[in-house]
Amino acid sequence: MPIVIIAIAEWFGTALWFTPNAVIDDLQRLWQLSSGDLGWLTGAVQFGFLLGTLALGLSGLADRTRASRLFALACLIGALSNALLPYANGLESAVGLRVVTGLSLAGIYPIGMKLMVGWAPKRTGLGLAWLVGMLVLGTAMPHLLAGIHWGGNWRLTLWLASLLTLIAGIAVWRLGDAPSEPRASPSTSSRLAGLGAFRIADFRRAAGAYFGHMWELYTLWTLIPLLLIAADPTISSRTLALTSFALIAIGAPGCWFGGWTSQYLGSCRVAAAGLTGSALCCLAYPWLAPHIGYAPLVGFLGLWSLLAVIDSPQFSALSAGACPPTLIGSALTLQNAIGFAISAASIGLLVPALSTWGATIAWWLLPGPLLGLVGLYRIGKPSRMAHVEPV
């Protein structure tokens, strides 16, 4: 039951992530935004997430405080900042609110992983697969909400996402932490806590693979509505929203299938399969997009989206497995911080360039999964560096 509660709370809490993307047409009319401004709104969340995860990962708070309380507080802050977005008077104030939303997500996503590891210590790959699958649904949720007719009131899309986040915070507050959850003392978390994990060879390798994966994933999800518009400029807002939801949400069953498969093949092999598949999609998209019809293109984007995220929980499982229990929270949070910094850079550089590069933008995503495969290759092999115990 705790695993189900945490997974559903992650789904509801991460509904904040892409709310502007789901109502971008309305925001463009309201604030006279260009298509490139979507990158600023999404990048602001990634930047806020980076700041929050750095603070939690380096301070050791992720391991020294009760994860359930931290998660609930983050949900409250995120729900409020998201609910205020319709009252922003332009792009600058909207970007500020999205930074705050990103800060709150730093207490939802990686802290949710810490909670899941605590409640399912012997099924980490499977538990994290369920959690990341729910993250995928949460990321896609605003598109589903936007596709529902609310009497023309697009603001309800944002407010319902905030309501879901509040429900998530209350559920985890009531659940609490795992009874056997170890908590780091200030003395073990004082030396820029999460950095200690990078002294562990297999953590470095798993984290490096995750960093390559993050160059691709969120930029792809940000591009999906724009790629659909490029393929069919006459697409209606409702069809765009529902199709975008489906193309992102398809990653959820992919994560769950990957988690089930990891019980038999291991996390490393599942992650390698996902990276290889998404690399092939990056390579093929510019060749296929101009020559296939709209329906096959949507199918291809769905396959690409699934392969791009199926490996995500397995990187976290590999990283968690390489860390001592008292470092898991800080290590995973810091890993997320660096990964989302890479993601923010990728979004900021590539999304505004879509109008120039067109379908060939997919080739600029390709280095991510290729570098990820390099990181996975050496997991489990002797390190050239002397082993140093984490601090």
PDB file of N, CA, C and O in Angstrom, residues 26-100:
ATOM      1  N   ASP A  26      -3.254  29.786 -25.287  1.00  0.00           N
ATOM      2  CA  ASP A  26      -3.923  30.836 -24.509  1.00  0.00           C
ATOM      3  C   ASP A  26      -2.911  31.825 -23.942  1.00  0.00           C
ATOM      4  O   ASP A  26      -3.169  33.032 -23.911  1.00  0.00           O
ATOM      5  N   LEU A  27      -1.770  31.319 -23.478  1.00  0.00           N
ATOM      6  CA  LEU A  27      -0.742  32.210 -22.935  1.00  0.00           C
ATOM      7  C   LEU A  27      -0.132  33.075 -24.033  1.00  0.00           C
ATOM      8  O   LEU A  27       0.197  34.248 -23.793  1.00  0.00           O
ATOM      9  N   GLN A  28       0.026  32.517 -25.223  1.00  0.00           N
ATOM     10  CA  GLN A  28       0.557  33.312 -26.336  1.00  0.00           C
ATOM     11  C   GLN A  28      -0.368  34.478 -26.664  1.00  0.00           C
ATOM     12  O   GLN A  28       0.094  35.597 -26.922  1.00  0.00           O
ATOM     13  N   ARG A  29      -1.681  34.223 -26.634  1.00  0.00           N
ATOM     14  CA  ARG A  29      -2.624  35.304 -26.906  1.00  0.00           C
ATOM     15  C   ARG A  29      -2.656  36.308 -25.767  1.00  0.00           C
ATOM     16  O   ARG A  29      -2.740  37.521 -25.992  1.00  0.00           O
ATOM     17  N   LEU A  30      -2.571  35.821 -24.532  1.00  0.00           N
ATOM     18  CA  LEU A  30      -2.671  36.693 -23.366  1.00  0.00           C
ATOM     19  C   LEU A  30      -1.461  37.604 -23.225  1.00  0.00           C
ATOM     20  O   LEU A  30      -1.596  38.792 -22.910  1.00  0.00           O
ATOM     21  N   TRP A  31      -0.257  37.043 -23.455  1.00  0.00           N
ATOM     22  CA  TRP A  31       0.981  37.798 -23.202  1.00  0.00           C
ATOM     23  C   TRP A  31       1.754  38.119 -24.478  1.00  0.00           C
ATOM     24  O   TRP A  31       2.879  38.599 -24.404  1.00  0.00           O
ATOM     25  N   GLN A  32       1.153  37.840 -25.656  1.00  0.00           N
ATOM     26  CA  GLN A  32       1.823  38.084 -26.931  1.00  0.00           C
ATOM     27  C   GLN A  32       3.199  37.410 -26.985  1.00  0.00           C
ATOM     28  O   GLN A  32       4.235  38.031 -27.255  1.00  0.00           O
ATOM     29  N   LEU A  33       3.201  36.104 -26.710  1.00  0.00           N
ATOM     30  CA  LEU A  33       4.440  35.343 -26.681  1.00  0.00           C
ATOM     31  C   LEU A  33       4.783  34.812 -28.070  1.00  0.00           C
ATOM     32  O   LEU A  33       3.900  34.544 -28.879  1.00  0.00           O
ATOM     33  N   SER A  34       6.061  34.637 -28.319  1.00  0.00           N
ATOM     34  CA  SER A  34       6.517  33.944 -29.519  1.00  0.00           C
ATOM     35  C   SER A  34       6.640  32.464 -29.210  1.00  0.00           C
ATOM     36  O   SER A  34       6.627  32.053 -28.044  1.00  0.00           O
ATOM     37  N   SER A  35       6.802  31.650 -30.253  1.00  0.00           N
ATOM     38  CA  SER A  35       6.919  30.206 -30.027  1.00  0.00           C
ATOM     39  C   SER A  35       8.173  29.884 -29.216  1.00  0.00           C
ATOM     40  O   SER A  35       8.194  28.932 -28.431  1.00  0.00           O
ATOM     41  N   GLY A  36       9.234  30.684 -29.348  1.00  0.00           N
ATOM     42  CA  GLY A  36      10.454  30.453 -28.595  1.00  0.00           C
ATOM     43  C   GLY A  36      10.315  30.719 -27.106  1.00  0.00           C
ATOM     44  O   GLY A  36      11.110  30.220 -26.303  1.00  0.00           O
ATOM     45  N   ASP A  37       9.279  31.498 -26.730  1.00  0.00           N
ATOM     46  CA  ASP A  37       9.083  31.804 -25.307  1.00  0.00           C
ATOM     47  C   ASP A  37       8.667  30.576 -24.505  1.00  0.00           C
ATOM     48  O   ASP A  37       8.821  30.561 -23.284  1.00  0.00           O
ATOM     49  N   LEU A  38       8.141  29.553 -25.188  1.00  0.00           N
ATOM     50  CA  LEU A  38       7.813  28.314 -24.493  1.00  0.00           C
ATOM     51  C   LEU A  38       9.064  27.724 -23.861  1.00  0.00           C
ATOM     52  O   LEU A  38       9.031  27.173 -22.762  1.00  0.00           O
ATOM     53  N   GLY A  39      10.186  27.857 -24.555  1.00  0.00           N
ATOM     54  CA  GLY A  39      11.450  27.376 -24.007  1.00  0.00           C
ATOM     55  C   GLY A  39      11.821  28.081 -22.717  1.00  0.00           C
ATOM     56  O   GLY A  39      12.359  27.456 -21.795  1.00  0.00           O
ATOM     57  N   TRP A  40      11.508  29.393 -22.610  1.00  0.00           N
ATOM     58  CA  TRP A  40      11.797  30.132 -21.378  1.00  0.00           C
ATOM     59  C   TRP A  40      10.949  29.621 -20.220  1.00  0.00           C
ATOM     60  O   TRP A  40      11.448  29.457 -19.094  1.00  0.00           O
ATOM     61  N   LEU A  41       9.670  29.373 -20.484  1.00  0.00           N
ATOM     62  CA  LEU A  41       8.782  28.907 -19.417  1.00  0.00           C
ATOM     63  C   LEU A  41       9.176  27.518 -18.929  1.00  0.00           C
ATOM     64  O   LEU A  41       9.188  27.249 -17.725  1.00  0.00           O
ATOM     65  N   THR A  42       9.513  26.624 -19.871  1.00  0.00           N
ATOM     66  CA  THR A  42       9.932  25.286 -19.471  1.00  0.00           C
ATOM     67  C   THR A  42      11.309  25.320 -18.833  1.00  0.00           C
ATOM     68  O   THR A  42      11.567  24.666 -17.820  1.00  0.00           O
ATOM     69  N   GLY A  43      12.217  26.113 -19.423  1.00  0.00           N
ATOM     70  CA  GLY A  43      13.566  26.212 -18.876  1.00  0.00           C
ATOM     71  C   GLY A  43      13.586  26.806 -17.476  1.00  0.00           C
ATOM     72  O   GLY A  43      14.449  26.455 -16.663  1.00  0.00           O
ATOM     73  N   ALA A  44      12.624  27.684 -17.169  1.00  0.00           N
ATOM     74  CA  ALA A  44      12.564  28.277 -15.832  1.00  0.00           C
ATOM     75  C   ALA A  44      12.274  27.215 -14.784  1.00  0.00           C
ATOM     76  O   ALA A  44      12.830  27.249 -13.677  1.00  0.00           O
ATOM     77  N   VAL A  45      11.400  26.258 -15.110  1.00  0.00           N
ATOM     78  CA  VAL A  45      11.121  25.159 -14.183  1.00  0.00           C
ATOM     79  C   VAL A  45      12.381  24.323 -13.976  1.00  0.00           C
ATOM     80  O   VAL A  45      12.728  23.962 -12.839  1.00  0.00           O
ATOM     81  N   GLN A  46      13.081  24.040 -15.066  1.00  0.00           N
ATOM     82  CA  GLN A  46      14.302  23.244 -14.944  1.00  0.00           C
ATOM     83  C   GLN A  46      15.348  23.978 -14.103  1.00  0.00           C
ATOM     84  O   GLN A  46      16.052  23.366 -13.299  1.00  0.00           O
ATOM     85  N   PHE A  47      15.437  25.303 -14.286  1.00  0.00           N
ATOM     86  CA  PHE A  47      16.400  26.092 -13.515  1.00  0.00           C
ATOM     87  C   PHE A  47      16.037  26.083 -12.030  1.00  0.00           C
ATOM     88  O   PHE A  47      16.901  25.917 -11.161  1.00  0.00           O
ATOM     89  N   GLY A  48      14.745  26.261 -11.721  1.00  0.00           N
ATOM     90  CA  GLY A  48      14.314  26.216 -10.329  1.00  0.00           C
ATOM     91  C   GLY A  48      14.551  24.847  -9.724  1.00  0.00           C
ATOM     92  O   GLY A  48      14.979  24.729  -8.563  1.00  0.00           O
ATOM     93  N   PHE A  49      14.294  23.815 -10.505  1.00  0.00           N
ATOM     94  CA  PHE A  49      14.544  22.454 -10.034  1.00  0.00           C
ATOM     95  C   PHE A  49      16.036  22.261  -9.737  1.00  0.00           C
ATOM     96  O   PHE A  49      16.411  21.638  -8.740  1.00  0.00           O
ATOM     97  N   LEU A  50      16.871  22.816 -10.617  1.00  0.00           N
ATOM     98  CA  LEU A  50      18.320  22.732 -10.402  1.00  0.00           C
ATOM     99  C   LEU A  50      18.716  23.393  -9.087  1.00  0.00           C
ATOM    100  O   LEU A  50      19.459  22.811  -8.279  1.00  0.00           O
ATOM    101  N   LEU A  51      18.227  24.599  -8.836  1.00  0.00           N
ATOM    102  CA  LEU A  51      18.565  25.297  -7.593  1.00  0.00           C
ATOM    103  C   LEU A  51      18.105  24.504  -6.372  1.00  0.00           C
ATOM    104  O   LEU A  51      18.843  24.365  -5.388  1.00  0.00           O
ATOM    105  N   GLY A  52      16.878  23.986  -6.435  1.00  0.00           N
ATOM    106  CA  GLY A  52      16.338  23.248  -5.300  1.00  0.00           C
ATOM    107  C   GLY A  52      17.084  21.955  -5.034  1.00  0.00           C
ATOM    108  O   GLY A  52      17.394  21.624  -3.877  1.00  0.00           O
ATOM    109  N   THR A  53      17.393  21.216  -6.083  1.00  0.00           N
ATOM    110  CA  THR A  53      18.094  19.952  -5.892  1.00  0.00           C
ATOM    111  C   THR A  53      19.530  20.182  -5.428  1.00  0.00           C
ATOM    112  O   THR A  53      20.059  19.398  -4.628  1.00  0.00           O
ATOM    113  N   LEU A  54      20.177  21.227  -5.924  1.00  0.00           N
ATOM    114  CA  LEU A  54      21.521  21.542  -5.439  1.00  0.00           C
ATOM    115  C   LEU A  54      21.488  21.856  -3.948  1.00  0.00           C
ATOM    116  O   LEU A  54      22.339  21.383  -3.177  1.00  0.00           O
ATOM    117  N   ALA A  55      20.514  22.659  -3.536  1.00  0.00           N
ATOM    118  CA  ALA A  55      20.417  23.024  -2.118  1.00  0.00           C
ATOM    119  C   ALA A  55      20.174  21.793  -1.248  1.00  0.00           C
ATOM    120  O   ALA A  55      20.826  21.612  -0.208  1.00  0.00           O
ATOM    121  N   LEU A  56      19.264  20.925  -1.678  1.00  0.00           N
ATOM    122  CA  LEU A  56      18.954  19.734  -0.891  1.00  0.00           C
ATOM    123  C   LEU A  56      20.099  18.724  -0.922  1.00  0.00           C
ATOM    124  O   LEU A  56      20.442  18.112   0.090  1.00  0.00           O
ATOM    125  N   GLY A  57      20.719  18.552  -2.098  1.00  0.00           N
ATOM    126  CA  GLY A  57      21.755  17.550  -2.237  1.00  0.00           C
ATOM    127  C   GLY A  57      23.054  17.913  -1.554  1.00  0.00           C
ATOM    128  O   GLY A  57      23.721  17.049  -0.975  1.00  0.00           O
ATOM    129  N   LEU A  58      23.429  19.197  -1.598  1.00  0.00           N
ATOM    130  CA  LEU A  58      24.705  19.605  -1.007  1.00  0.00           C
ATOM    131  C   LEU A  58      24.603  19.876   0.481  1.00  0.00           C
ATOM    132  O   LEU A  58      25.583  19.737   1.213  1.00  0.00           O
ATOM    133  N   SER A  59      23.416  20.261   0.944  1.00  0.00           N
ATOM    134  CA  SER A  59      23.247  20.551   2.371  1.00  0.00           C
ATOM    135  C   SER A  59      23.043  19.298   3.207  1.00  0.00           C
ATOM    136  O   SER A  59      23.236  19.319   4.427  1.00  0.00           O
ATOM    137  N   GLY A  60      22.645  18.218   2.567  1.00  0.00           N
ATOM    138  CA  GLY A  60      22.336  16.993   3.308  1.00  0.00           C
ATOM    139  C   GLY A  60      20.935  16.959   3.874  1.00  0.00           C
ATOM    140  O   GLY A  60      20.553  15.985   4.525  1.00  0.00           O
ATOM    141  N   LEU A  61      20.122  18.004   3.617  1.00  0.00           N
ATOM    142  CA  LEU A  61      18.757  18.027   4.156  1.00  0.00           C
ATOM    143  C   LEU A  61      17.921  16.866   3.645  1.00  0.00           C
ATOM    144  O   LEU A  61      17.014  16.395   4.326  1.00  0.00           O
ATOM    145  N   ALA A  62      18.229  16.390   2.434  1.00  0.00           N
ATOM    146  CA  ALA A  62      17.468  15.289   1.868  1.00  0.00           C
ATOM    147  C   ALA A  62      17.586  14.020   2.705  1.00  0.00           C
ATOM    148  O   ALA A  62      16.718  13.142   2.637  1.00  0.00           O
ATOM    149  N   ASP A  63      18.658  13.917   3.503  1.00  0.00           N
ATOM    150  CA  ASP A  63      18.844  12.736   4.347  1.00  0.00           C
ATOM    151  C   ASP A  63      18.687  13.037   5.832  1.00  0.00           C
ATOM    152  O   ASP A  63      18.593  12.114   6.638  1.00  0.00           O
ATOM    153  N   ARG A  64      18.678  14.317   6.209  1.00  0.00           N
ATOM    154  CA  ARG A  64      18.609  14.657   7.632  1.00  0.00           C
ATOM    155  C   ARG A  64      17.221  15.064   8.088  1.00  0.00           C
ATOM    156  O   ARG A  64      16.982  15.253   9.279  1.00  0.00           O
ATOM    157  N   THR A  65      16.298  15.261   7.148  1.00  0.00           N
ATOM    158  CA  THR A  65      14.932  15.631   7.503  1.00  0.00           C
ATOM    159  C   THR A  65      13.984  14.515   7.093  1.00  0.00           C
ATOM    160  O   THR A  65      14.324  13.652   6.276  1.00  0.00           O
ATOM    161  N   ARG A  66      12.791  14.526   7.640  1.00  0.00           N
ATOM    162  CA  ARG A  66      11.795  13.514   7.283  1.00  0.00           C
ATOM    163  C   ARG A  66      11.314  13.767   5.855  1.00  0.00           C
ATOM    164  O   ARG A  66      10.776  14.830   5.534  1.00  0.00           O
ATOM    165  N   ALA A  67      11.533  12.771   5.007  1.00  0.00           N
ATOM    166  CA  ALA A  67      11.230  12.933   3.591  1.00  0.00           C
ATOM    167  C   ALA A  67       9.755  13.235   3.351  1.00  0.00           C
ATOM    168  O   ALA A  67       9.403  14.028   2.472  1.00  0.00           O
ATOM    169  N   SER A  68       8.874  12.621   4.133  1.00  0.00           N
ATOM    170  CA  SER A  68       7.439  12.838   3.933  1.00  0.00           C
ATOM    171  C   SER A  68       7.047  14.277   4.211  1.00  0.00           C
ATOM    172  O   SER A  68       6.199  14.858   3.513  1.00  0.00           O
ATOM    173  N   ARG A  69       7.656  14.906   5.222  1.00  0.00           N
ATOM    174  CA  ARG A  69       7.341  16.296   5.548  1.00  0.00           C
ATOM    175  C   ARG A  69       7.892  17.233   4.473  1.00  0.00           C
ATOM    176  O   ARG A  69       7.242  18.218   4.087  1.00  0.00           O
ATOM    177  N   LEU A  70       9.085  16.935   3.998  1.00  0.00           N
ATOM    178  CA  LEU A  70       9.683  17.748   2.945  1.00  0.00           C
ATOM    179  C   LEU A  70       8.858  17.665   1.665  1.00  0.00           C
ATOM    180  O   LEU A  70       8.619  18.674   0.991  1.00  0.00           O
ATOM    181  N   PHE A  71       8.396  16.483   1.338  1.00  0.00           N
ATOM    182  CA  PHE A  71       7.555  16.274   0.161  1.00  0.00           C
ATOM    183  C   PHE A  71       6.260  17.082   0.277  1.00  0.00           C
ATOM    184  O   PHE A  71       5.846  17.770  -0.672  1.00  0.00           O
ATOM    185  N   ALA A  72       5.610  17.018   1.436  1.00  0.00           N
ATOM    186  CA  ALA A  72       4.336  17.720   1.626  1.00  0.00           C
ATOM    187  C   ALA A  72       4.509  19.232   1.534  1.00  0.00           C
ATOM    188  O   ALA A  72       3.680  19.925   0.923  1.00  0.00           O
ATOM    189  N   LEU A  73       5.583  19.764   2.138  1.00  0.00           N
ATOM    190  CA  LEU A  73       5.832  21.206   2.064  1.00  0.00           C
ATOM    191  C   LEU A  73       6.076  21.640   0.628  1.00  0.00           C
ATOM    192  O   LEU A  73       5.569  22.684   0.180  1.00  0.00           O
ATOM    193  N   ALA A  74       6.835  20.845  -0.113  1.00  0.00           N
ATOM    194  CA  ALA A  74       7.104  21.171  -1.514  1.00  0.00           C
ATOM    195  C   ALA A  74       5.810  21.181  -2.329  1.00  0.00           C
ATOM    196  O   ALA A  74       5.622  22.040  -3.201  1.00  0.00           O
ATOM    197  N   CYS A  75       4.911  20.238  -2.045  1.00  0.00           N
ATOM    198  CA  CYS A  75       3.625  20.219  -2.757  1.00  0.00           C
ATOM    199  C   CYS A  75       2.820  21.489  -2.502  1.00  0.00           C
ATOM    200  O   CYS A  75       2.200  22.049  -3.419  1.00  0.00           O
ATOM    201  N   LEU A  76       2.825  21.960  -1.260  1.00  0.00           N
ATOM    202  CA  LEU A  76       2.083  23.170  -0.920  1.00  0.00           C
ATOM    203  C   LEU A  76       2.633  24.379  -1.671  1.00  0.00           C
ATOM    204  O   LEU A  76       1.877  25.156  -2.277  1.00  0.00           O
ATOM    205  N   ILE A  77       3.953  24.546  -1.665  1.00  0.00           N
ATOM    206  CA  ILE A  77       4.576  25.685  -2.345  1.00  0.00           C
ATOM    207  C   ILE A  77       4.333  25.610  -3.851  1.00  0.00           C
ATOM    208  O   ILE A  77       3.996  26.607  -4.504  1.00  0.00           O
ATOM    209  N   GLY A  78       4.500  24.420  -4.413  1.00  0.00           N
ATOM    210  CA  GLY A  78       4.304  24.263  -5.848  1.00  0.00           C
ATOM    211  C   GLY A  78       2.874  24.515  -6.279  1.00  0.00           C
ATOM    212  O   GLY A  78       2.628  25.139  -7.316  1.00  0.00           O
ATOM    213  N   ALA A  79       1.919  24.043  -5.495  1.00  0.00           N
ATOM    214  CA  ALA A  79       0.509  24.259  -5.832  1.00  0.00           C
ATOM    215  C   ALA A  79       0.171  25.743  -5.852  1.00  0.00           C
ATOM    216  O   ALA A  79      -0.545  26.224  -6.741  1.00  0.00           O
ATOM    217  N   LEU A  80       0.697  26.489  -4.876  1.00  0.00           N
ATOM    218  CA  LEU A  80       0.419  27.924  -4.812  1.00  0.00           C
ATOM    219  C   LEU A  80       1.047  28.671  -5.983  1.00  0.00           C
ATOM    220  O   LEU A  80       0.405  29.523  -6.618  1.00  0.00           O
ATOM    221  N   SER A  81       2.318  28.384  -6.295  1.00  0.00           N
ATOM    222  CA  SER A  81       2.984  29.105  -7.384  1.00  0.00           C
ATOM    223  C   SER A  81       2.330  28.804  -8.723  1.00  0.00           C
ATOM    224  O   SER A  81       2.212  29.693  -9.584  1.00  0.00           O
ATOM    225  N   ASN A  82       1.881  27.582  -8.923  1.00  0.00           N
ATOM    226  CA  ASN A  82       1.220  27.225 -10.170  1.00  0.00           C
ATOM    227  C   ASN A  82      -0.156  27.877 -10.271  1.00  0.00           C
ATOM    228  O   ASN A  82      -0.562  28.355 -11.337  1.00  0.00           O
ATOM    229  N   ALA A  83      -0.887  27.918  -9.151  1.00  0.00           N
ATOM    230  CA  ALA A  83      -2.231  28.510  -9.159  1.00  0.00           C
ATOM    231  C   ALA A  83      -2.193  30.008  -9.449  1.00  0.00           C
ATOM    232  O   ALA A  83      -3.162  30.576  -9.962  1.00  0.00           O
ATOM    233  N   LEU A  84      -1.064  30.657  -9.133  1.00  0.00           N
ATOM    234  CA  LEU A  84      -0.932  32.096  -9.353  1.00  0.00           C
ATOM    235  C   LEU A  84      -0.533  32.442 -10.784  1.00  0.00           C
ATOM    236  O   LEU A  84      -0.562  33.620 -11.162  1.00  0.00           O
ATOM    237  N   LEU A  85      -0.167  31.456 -11.590  1.00  0.00           N
ATOM    238  CA  LEU A  85       0.323  31.735 -12.938  1.00  0.00           C
ATOM    239  C   LEU A  85      -0.660  32.537 -13.799  1.00  0.00           C
ATOM    240  O   LEU A  85      -0.242  33.454 -14.527  1.00  0.00           O
ATOM    241  N   PRO A  86      -1.979  32.281 -13.754  1.00  0.00           N
ATOM    242  CA  PRO A  86      -2.886  33.085 -14.579  1.00  0.00           C
ATOM    243  C   PRO A  86      -2.895  34.566 -14.208  1.00  0.00           C
ATOM    244  O   PRO A  86      -3.345  35.404 -15.000  1.00  0.00           O
ATOM    245  N   TYR A  87      -2.404  34.907 -12.999  1.00  0.00           N
ATOM    246  CA  TYR A  87      -2.405  36.305 -12.568  1.00  0.00           C
ATOM    247  C   TYR A  87      -1.101  37.023 -12.896  1.00  0.00           C
ATOM    248  O   TYR A  87      -0.955  38.201 -12.578  1.00  0.00           O
ATOM    249  N   ALA A  88      -0.157  36.311 -13.502  1.00  0.00           N
ATOM    250  CA  ALA A  88       1.085  36.969 -13.928  1.00  0.00           C
ATOM    251  C   ALA A  88       0.754  37.981 -15.017  1.00  0.00           C
ATOM    252  O   ALA A  88      -0.147  37.776 -15.836  1.00  0.00           O
ATOM    253  N   ASN A  89       1.487  39.080 -15.041  1.00  0.00           N
ATOM    254  CA  ASN A  89       1.173  40.135 -16.008  1.00  0.00           C
ATOM    255  C   ASN A  89       2.082  40.118 -17.229  1.00  0.00           C
ATOM    256  O   ASN A  89       2.168  41.103 -17.958  1.00  0.00           O
ATOM    257  N   GLY A  90       2.768  39.002 -17.452  1.00  0.00           N
ATOM    258  CA  GLY A  90       3.624  38.886 -18.620  1.00  0.00           C
ATOM    259  C   GLY A  90       4.658  37.797 -18.435  1.00  0.00           C
ATOM    260  O   GLY A  90       4.672  37.082 -17.438  1.00  0.00           O
ATOM    261  N   LEU A  91       5.529  37.689 -19.423  1.00  0.00           N
ATOM    262  CA  LEU A  91       6.504  36.607 -19.429  1.00  0.00           C
ATOM    263  C   LEU A  91       7.453  36.676 -18.239  1.00  0.00           C
ATOM    264  O   LEU A  91       7.758  35.639 -17.625  1.00  0.00           O
ATOM    265  N   GLU A  92       7.907  37.870 -17.855  1.00  0.00           N
ATOM    266  CA  GLU A  92       8.907  37.965 -16.790  1.00  0.00           C
ATOM    267  C   GLU A  92       8.374  37.446 -15.460  1.00  0.00           C
ATOM    268  O   GLU A  92       9.028  36.648 -14.779  1.00  0.00           O
ATOM    269  N   SER A  93       7.185  37.879 -15.066  1.00  0.00           N
ATOM    270  CA  SER A  93       6.632  37.405 -13.798  1.00  0.00           C
ATOM    271  C   SER A  93       6.244  35.937 -13.885  1.00  0.00           C
ATOM    272  O   SER A  93       6.351  35.192 -12.903  1.00  0.00           O
ATOM    273  N   ALA A  94       5.816  35.488 -15.068  1.00  0.00           N
ATOM    274  CA  ALA A  94       5.494  34.073 -15.243  1.00  0.00           C
ATOM    275  C   ALA A  94       6.740  33.217 -15.082  1.00  0.00           C
ATOM    276  O   ALA A  94       6.700  32.146 -14.450  1.00  0.00           O
ATOM    277  N   VAL A  95       7.859  33.667 -15.624  1.00  0.00           N
ATOM    278  CA  VAL A  95       9.118  32.937 -15.478  1.00  0.00           C
ATOM    279  C   VAL A  95       9.506  32.841 -14.000  1.00  0.00           C
ATOM    280  O   VAL A  95       9.955  31.795 -13.525  1.00  0.00           O
ATOM    281  N   GLY A  96       9.311  33.923 -13.243  1.00  0.00           N
ATOM    282  CA  GLY A  96       9.608  33.900 -11.809  1.00  0.00           C
ATOM    283  C   GLY A  96       8.771  32.858 -11.070  1.00  0.00           C
ATOM    284  O   GLY A  96       9.290  32.112 -10.227  1.00  0.00           O
ATOM    285  N   LEU A  97       7.474  32.802 -11.382  1.00  0.00           N
ATOM    286  CA  LEU A  97       6.610  31.797 -10.747  1.00  0.00           C
ATOM    287  C   LEU A  97       7.012  30.382 -11.134  1.00  0.00           C
ATOM    288  O   LEU A  97       6.975  29.461 -10.316  1.00  0.00           O
ATOM    289  N   ARG A  98       7.442  30.203 -12.379  1.00  0.00           N
ATOM    290  CA  ARG A  98       7.849  28.868 -12.813  1.00  0.00           C
ATOM    291  C   ARG A  98       9.154  28.442 -12.142  1.00  0.00           C
ATOM    292  O   ARG A  98       9.369  27.252 -11.914  1.00  0.00           O
ATOM    293  N   VAL A  99      10.016  29.391 -11.829  1.00  0.00           N
ATOM    294  CA  VAL A  99      11.232  29.052 -11.073  1.00  0.00           C
ATOM    295  C   VAL A  99      10.848  28.508  -9.693  1.00  0.00           C
ATOM    296  O   VAL A  99      11.398  27.511  -9.217  1.00  0.00           O
ATOM    297  N   VAL A 100       9.870  29.173  -9.038  1.00  0.00           N
ATOM    298  CA  VAL A 100       9.399  28.700  -7.727  1.00  0.00           C
ATOM    299  C   VAL A 100       8.778  27.312  -7.861  1.00  0.00           C
ATOM    300  O   VAL A 100       8.992  26.427  -7.015  1.00  0.00           O
TER     301      VAL A 100
END
